[in-house]
mmCIF file of C-alpha atoms in Angstrom:
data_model
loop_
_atom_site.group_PDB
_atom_site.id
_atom_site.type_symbol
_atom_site.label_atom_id
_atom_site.label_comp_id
_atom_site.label_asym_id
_atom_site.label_seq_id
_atom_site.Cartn_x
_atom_site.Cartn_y
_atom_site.Cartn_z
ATOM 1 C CA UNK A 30 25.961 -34.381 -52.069
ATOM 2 C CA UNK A 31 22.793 -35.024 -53.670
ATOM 3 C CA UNK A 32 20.425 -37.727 -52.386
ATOM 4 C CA UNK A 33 17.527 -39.233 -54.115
ATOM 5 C CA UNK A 34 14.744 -41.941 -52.583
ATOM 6 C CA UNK A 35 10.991 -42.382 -53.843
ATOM 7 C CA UNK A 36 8.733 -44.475 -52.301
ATOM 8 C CA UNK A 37 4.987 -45.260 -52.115
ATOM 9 C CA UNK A 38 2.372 -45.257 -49.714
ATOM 10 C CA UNK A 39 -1.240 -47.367 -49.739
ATOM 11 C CA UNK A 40 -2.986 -43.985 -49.128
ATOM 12 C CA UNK A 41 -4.461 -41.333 -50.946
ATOM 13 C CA UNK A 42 -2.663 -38.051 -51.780
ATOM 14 C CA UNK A 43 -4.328 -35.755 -49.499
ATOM 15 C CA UNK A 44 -3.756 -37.613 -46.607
ATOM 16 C CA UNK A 45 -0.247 -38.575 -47.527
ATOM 17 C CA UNK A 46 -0.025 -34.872 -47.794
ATOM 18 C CA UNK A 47 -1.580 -33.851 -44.374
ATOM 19 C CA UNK A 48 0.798 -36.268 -42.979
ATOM 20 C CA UNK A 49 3.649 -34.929 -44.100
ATOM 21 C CA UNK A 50 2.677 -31.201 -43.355
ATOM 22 C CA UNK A 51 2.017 -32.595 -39.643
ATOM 23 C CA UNK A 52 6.209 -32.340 -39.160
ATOM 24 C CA UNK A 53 5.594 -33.030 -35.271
ATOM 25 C CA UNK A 54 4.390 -36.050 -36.834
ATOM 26 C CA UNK A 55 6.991 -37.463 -38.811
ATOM 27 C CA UNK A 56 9.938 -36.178 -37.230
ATOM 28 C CA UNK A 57 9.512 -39.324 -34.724
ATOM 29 C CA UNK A 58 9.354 -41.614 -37.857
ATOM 30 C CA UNK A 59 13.071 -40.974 -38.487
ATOM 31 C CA UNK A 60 15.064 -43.578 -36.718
ATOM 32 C CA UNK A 61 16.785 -42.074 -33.948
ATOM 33 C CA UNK A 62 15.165 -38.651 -34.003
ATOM 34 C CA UNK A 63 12.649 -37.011 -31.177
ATOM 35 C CA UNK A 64 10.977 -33.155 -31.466
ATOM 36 C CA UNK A 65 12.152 -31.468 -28.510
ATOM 37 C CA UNK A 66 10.537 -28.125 -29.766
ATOM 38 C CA UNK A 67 7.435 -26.991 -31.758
ATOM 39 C CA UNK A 68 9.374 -23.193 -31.958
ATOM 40 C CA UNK A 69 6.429 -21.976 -34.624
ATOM 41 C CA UNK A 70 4.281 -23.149 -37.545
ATOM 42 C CA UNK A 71 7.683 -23.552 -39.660
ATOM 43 C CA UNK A 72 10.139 -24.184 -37.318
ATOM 44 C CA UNK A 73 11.268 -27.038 -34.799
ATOM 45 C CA UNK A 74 14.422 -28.297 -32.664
ATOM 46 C CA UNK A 75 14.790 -32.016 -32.709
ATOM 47 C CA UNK A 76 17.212 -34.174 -31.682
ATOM 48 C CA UNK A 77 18.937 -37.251 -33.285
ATOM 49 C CA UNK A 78 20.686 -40.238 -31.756
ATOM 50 C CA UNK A 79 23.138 -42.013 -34.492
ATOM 51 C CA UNK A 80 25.237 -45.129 -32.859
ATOM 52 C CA UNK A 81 28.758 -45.796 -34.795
ATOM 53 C CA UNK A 82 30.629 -48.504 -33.174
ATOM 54 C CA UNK A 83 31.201 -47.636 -29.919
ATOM 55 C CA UNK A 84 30.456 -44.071 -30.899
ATOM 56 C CA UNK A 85 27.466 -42.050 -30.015
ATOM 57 C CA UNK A 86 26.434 -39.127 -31.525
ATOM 58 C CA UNK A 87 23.902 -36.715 -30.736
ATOM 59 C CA UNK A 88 22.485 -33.788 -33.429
ATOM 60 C CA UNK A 89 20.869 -30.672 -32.102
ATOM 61 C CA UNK A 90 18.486 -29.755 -35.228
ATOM 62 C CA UNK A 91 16.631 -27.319 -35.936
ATOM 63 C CA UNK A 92 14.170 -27.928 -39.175
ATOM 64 C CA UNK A 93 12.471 -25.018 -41.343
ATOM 65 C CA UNK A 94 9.503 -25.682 -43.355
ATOM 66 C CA UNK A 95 10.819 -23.639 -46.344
ATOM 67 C CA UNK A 96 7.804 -23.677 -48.802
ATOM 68 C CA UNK A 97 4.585 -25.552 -49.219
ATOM 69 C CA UNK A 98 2.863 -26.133 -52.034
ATOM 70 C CA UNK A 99 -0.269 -27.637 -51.082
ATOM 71 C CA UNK A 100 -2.143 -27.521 -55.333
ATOM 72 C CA UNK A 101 1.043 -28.798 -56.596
ATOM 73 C CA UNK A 102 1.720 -31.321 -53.366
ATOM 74 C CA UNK A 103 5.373 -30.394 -52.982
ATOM 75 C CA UNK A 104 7.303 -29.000 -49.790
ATOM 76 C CA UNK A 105 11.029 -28.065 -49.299
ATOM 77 C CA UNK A 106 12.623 -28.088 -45.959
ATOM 78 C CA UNK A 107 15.857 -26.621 -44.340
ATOM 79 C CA UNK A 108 17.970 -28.803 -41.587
ATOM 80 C CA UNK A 109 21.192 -27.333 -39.717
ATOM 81 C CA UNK A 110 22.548 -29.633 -37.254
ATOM 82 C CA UNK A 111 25.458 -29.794 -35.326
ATOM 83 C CA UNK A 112 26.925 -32.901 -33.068
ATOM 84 C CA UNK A 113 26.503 -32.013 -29.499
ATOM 85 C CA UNK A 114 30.074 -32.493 -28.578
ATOM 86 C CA UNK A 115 31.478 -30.490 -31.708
ATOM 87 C CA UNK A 116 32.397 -33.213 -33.787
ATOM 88 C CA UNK A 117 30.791 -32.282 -36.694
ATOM 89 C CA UNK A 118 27.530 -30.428 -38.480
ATOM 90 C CA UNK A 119 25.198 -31.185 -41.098
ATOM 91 C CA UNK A 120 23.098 -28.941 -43.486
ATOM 92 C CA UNK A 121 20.908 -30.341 -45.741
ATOM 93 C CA UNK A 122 17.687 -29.264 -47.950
ATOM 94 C CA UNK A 123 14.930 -31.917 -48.122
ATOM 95 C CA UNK A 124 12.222 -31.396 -51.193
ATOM 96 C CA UNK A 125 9.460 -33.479 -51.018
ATOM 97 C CA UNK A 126 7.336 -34.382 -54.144
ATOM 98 C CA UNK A 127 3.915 -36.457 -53.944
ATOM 99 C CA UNK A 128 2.078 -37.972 -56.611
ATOM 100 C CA UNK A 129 -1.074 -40.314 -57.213
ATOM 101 C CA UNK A 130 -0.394 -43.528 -58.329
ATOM 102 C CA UNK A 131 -2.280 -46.927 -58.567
ATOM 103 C CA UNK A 132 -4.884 -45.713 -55.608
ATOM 104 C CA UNK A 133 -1.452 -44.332 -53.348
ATOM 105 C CA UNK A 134 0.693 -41.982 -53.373
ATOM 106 C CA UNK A 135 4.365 -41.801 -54.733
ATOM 107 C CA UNK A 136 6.519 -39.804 -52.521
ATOM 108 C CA UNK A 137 9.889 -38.638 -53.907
ATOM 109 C CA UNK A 138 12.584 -36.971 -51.600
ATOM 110 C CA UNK A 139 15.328 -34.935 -52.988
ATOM 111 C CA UNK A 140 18.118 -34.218 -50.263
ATOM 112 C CA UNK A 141 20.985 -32.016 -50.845
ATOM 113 C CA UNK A 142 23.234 -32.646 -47.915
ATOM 114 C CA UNK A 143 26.833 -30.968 -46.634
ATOM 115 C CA UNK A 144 28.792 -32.658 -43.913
ATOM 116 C CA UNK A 145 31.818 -31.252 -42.386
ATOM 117 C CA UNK A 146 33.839 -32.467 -39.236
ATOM 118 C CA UNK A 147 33.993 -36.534 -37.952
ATOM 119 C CA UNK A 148 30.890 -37.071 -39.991
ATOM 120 C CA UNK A 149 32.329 -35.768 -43.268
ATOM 121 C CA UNK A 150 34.787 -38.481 -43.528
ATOM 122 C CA UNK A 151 32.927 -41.300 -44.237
ATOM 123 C CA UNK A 152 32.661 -41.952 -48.775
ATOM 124 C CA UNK A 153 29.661 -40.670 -50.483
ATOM 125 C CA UNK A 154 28.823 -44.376 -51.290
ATOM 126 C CA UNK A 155 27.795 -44.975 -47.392
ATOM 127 C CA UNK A 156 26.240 -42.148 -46.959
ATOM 128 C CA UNK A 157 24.225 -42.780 -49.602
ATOM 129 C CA UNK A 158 23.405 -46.220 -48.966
ATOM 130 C CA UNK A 159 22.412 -45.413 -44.851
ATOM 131 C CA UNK A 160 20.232 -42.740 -46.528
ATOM 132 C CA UNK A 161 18.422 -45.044 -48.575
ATOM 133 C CA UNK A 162 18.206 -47.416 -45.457
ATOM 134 C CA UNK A 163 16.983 -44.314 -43.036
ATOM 135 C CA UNK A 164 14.360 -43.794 -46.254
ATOM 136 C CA UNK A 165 13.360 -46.963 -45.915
ATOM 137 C CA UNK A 166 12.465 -47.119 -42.440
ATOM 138 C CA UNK A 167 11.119 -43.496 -42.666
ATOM 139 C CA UNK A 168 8.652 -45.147 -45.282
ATOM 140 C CA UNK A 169 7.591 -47.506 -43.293
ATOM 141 C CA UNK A 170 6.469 -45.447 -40.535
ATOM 142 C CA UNK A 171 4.901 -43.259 -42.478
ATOM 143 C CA UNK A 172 2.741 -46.490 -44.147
ATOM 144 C CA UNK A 173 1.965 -47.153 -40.443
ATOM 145 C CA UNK A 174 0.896 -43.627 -39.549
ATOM 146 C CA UNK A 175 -1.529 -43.903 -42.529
ATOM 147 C CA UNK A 176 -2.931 -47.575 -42.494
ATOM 148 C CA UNK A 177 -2.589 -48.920 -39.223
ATOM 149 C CA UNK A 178 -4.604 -48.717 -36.140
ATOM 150 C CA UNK A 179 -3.299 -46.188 -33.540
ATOM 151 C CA UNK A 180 -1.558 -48.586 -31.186
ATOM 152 C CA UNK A 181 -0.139 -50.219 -34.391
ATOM 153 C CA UNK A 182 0.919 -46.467 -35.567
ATOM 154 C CA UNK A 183 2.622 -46.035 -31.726
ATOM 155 C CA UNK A 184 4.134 -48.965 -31.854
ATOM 156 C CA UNK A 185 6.188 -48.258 -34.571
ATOM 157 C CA UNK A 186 7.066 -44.467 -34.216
ATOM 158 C CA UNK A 187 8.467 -46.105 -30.658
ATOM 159 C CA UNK A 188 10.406 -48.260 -32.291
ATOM 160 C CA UNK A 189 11.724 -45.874 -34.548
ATOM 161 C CA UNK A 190 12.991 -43.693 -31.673
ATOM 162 C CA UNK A 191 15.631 -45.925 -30.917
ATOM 163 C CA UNK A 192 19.338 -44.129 -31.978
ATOM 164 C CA UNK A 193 20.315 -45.690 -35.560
ATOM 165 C CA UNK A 194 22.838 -48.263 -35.491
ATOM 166 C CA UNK A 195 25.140 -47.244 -37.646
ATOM 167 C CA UNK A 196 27.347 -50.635 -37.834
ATOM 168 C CA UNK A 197 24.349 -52.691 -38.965
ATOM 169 C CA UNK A 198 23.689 -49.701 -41.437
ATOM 170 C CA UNK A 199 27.373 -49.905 -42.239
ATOM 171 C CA UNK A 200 27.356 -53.391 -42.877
ATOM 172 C CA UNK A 201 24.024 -53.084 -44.778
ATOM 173 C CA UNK A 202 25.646 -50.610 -47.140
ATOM 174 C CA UNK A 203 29.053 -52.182 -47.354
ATOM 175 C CA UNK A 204 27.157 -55.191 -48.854
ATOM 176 C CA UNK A 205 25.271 -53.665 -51.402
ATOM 177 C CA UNK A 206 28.496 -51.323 -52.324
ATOM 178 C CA UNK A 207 30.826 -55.080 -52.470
ATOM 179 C CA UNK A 208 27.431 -56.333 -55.002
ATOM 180 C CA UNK A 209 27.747 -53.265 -56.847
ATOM 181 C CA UNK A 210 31.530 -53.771 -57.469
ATOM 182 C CA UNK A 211 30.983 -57.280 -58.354
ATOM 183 C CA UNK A 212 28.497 -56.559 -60.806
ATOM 184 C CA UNK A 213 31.102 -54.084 -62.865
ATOM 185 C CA UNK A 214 33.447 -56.805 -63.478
#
């Protein structure tokens, strides 16, 4: 499935650039994720901690930066994860985009993601709509990374490294699905 979120930053390009070449970085800014491994210049192991329920999953990744375009301020990378108790994997491609607008920067992610297993079985719609929340939050760390002071900046990449919640994402996302349906009929 294909997965689109934009989003702006109150920074300039280049350093909304650097930032996002510093993948050590910004891996923390995903809710629920922590770099285990710094393997090479490209390549990293991470983990991530998602929460369903009473369910708690755990994703063994390992990230490739693909390409890097630093003139044209794009960069693709490569995810393979699998669930540490084997119930389920993920692939997914992740291009990143970056343009200057109104003194920041515009950041545009294009994921193409493939579940298979226990994860695969939730709709499109939910995945979706926890992607956009995960975006979100991602965003927002990011902002701090850029803007804040450093304590500010730790304090939220530690409060990002708590696992997702995926019933209050859930219930986020069954909301906005239930307003979408109502606003068809």
């Amino acid at each position: 499935m294909r997965l689109e979120n934009s989003f702006e930053v109150p920074a300039p390009t280049e350093a909304a650039w650097g930032l996002l070449m510093d993948v050590p970085r910004i891996i923390p800014c995903m809710p629920g994720a922590k770099l285990d491994e710094t393997v090479d210049d490209a390549n990293w192991k991470a983990t991530m901690a998602v929460k369903l329920g009473p369910i708690s999953l755990s994703f063994l990744t390992d990230v490739k930066r693909e390409e890097s375009d630093e003139s044209a301020h794009r960069a693709k990378l490569s995810a393979r994860a699998r669930e540490a108790r084997g119930r389920g994997n993920a692939q997914a491609t992740i291009e990143s985009s970056l343009t200057g607008q109104n003194g920041g920067t515009r950041v545009d992610i294009v994921t193409d993601l493939a579940l298979s297993g226990a994860v695969a079985q939730f709709g499109r719609g939910i995945v979706a709509d926890v992607a956009s929340q995960l975006v979100t939050q991602f965003a927002a760390c990011l902002q701090a990374q850029l803007v804040a002071t450093p304590d500010e900046a730790a304090a939220v990449v530690e409060a990002r490294s708590r696992p997702v919640s995926g019933l209050r994402l859930g219930l986020g996302a069954l909301w906005r699905a239930l307003r979408r349906l109502l606003r068809r009929e």
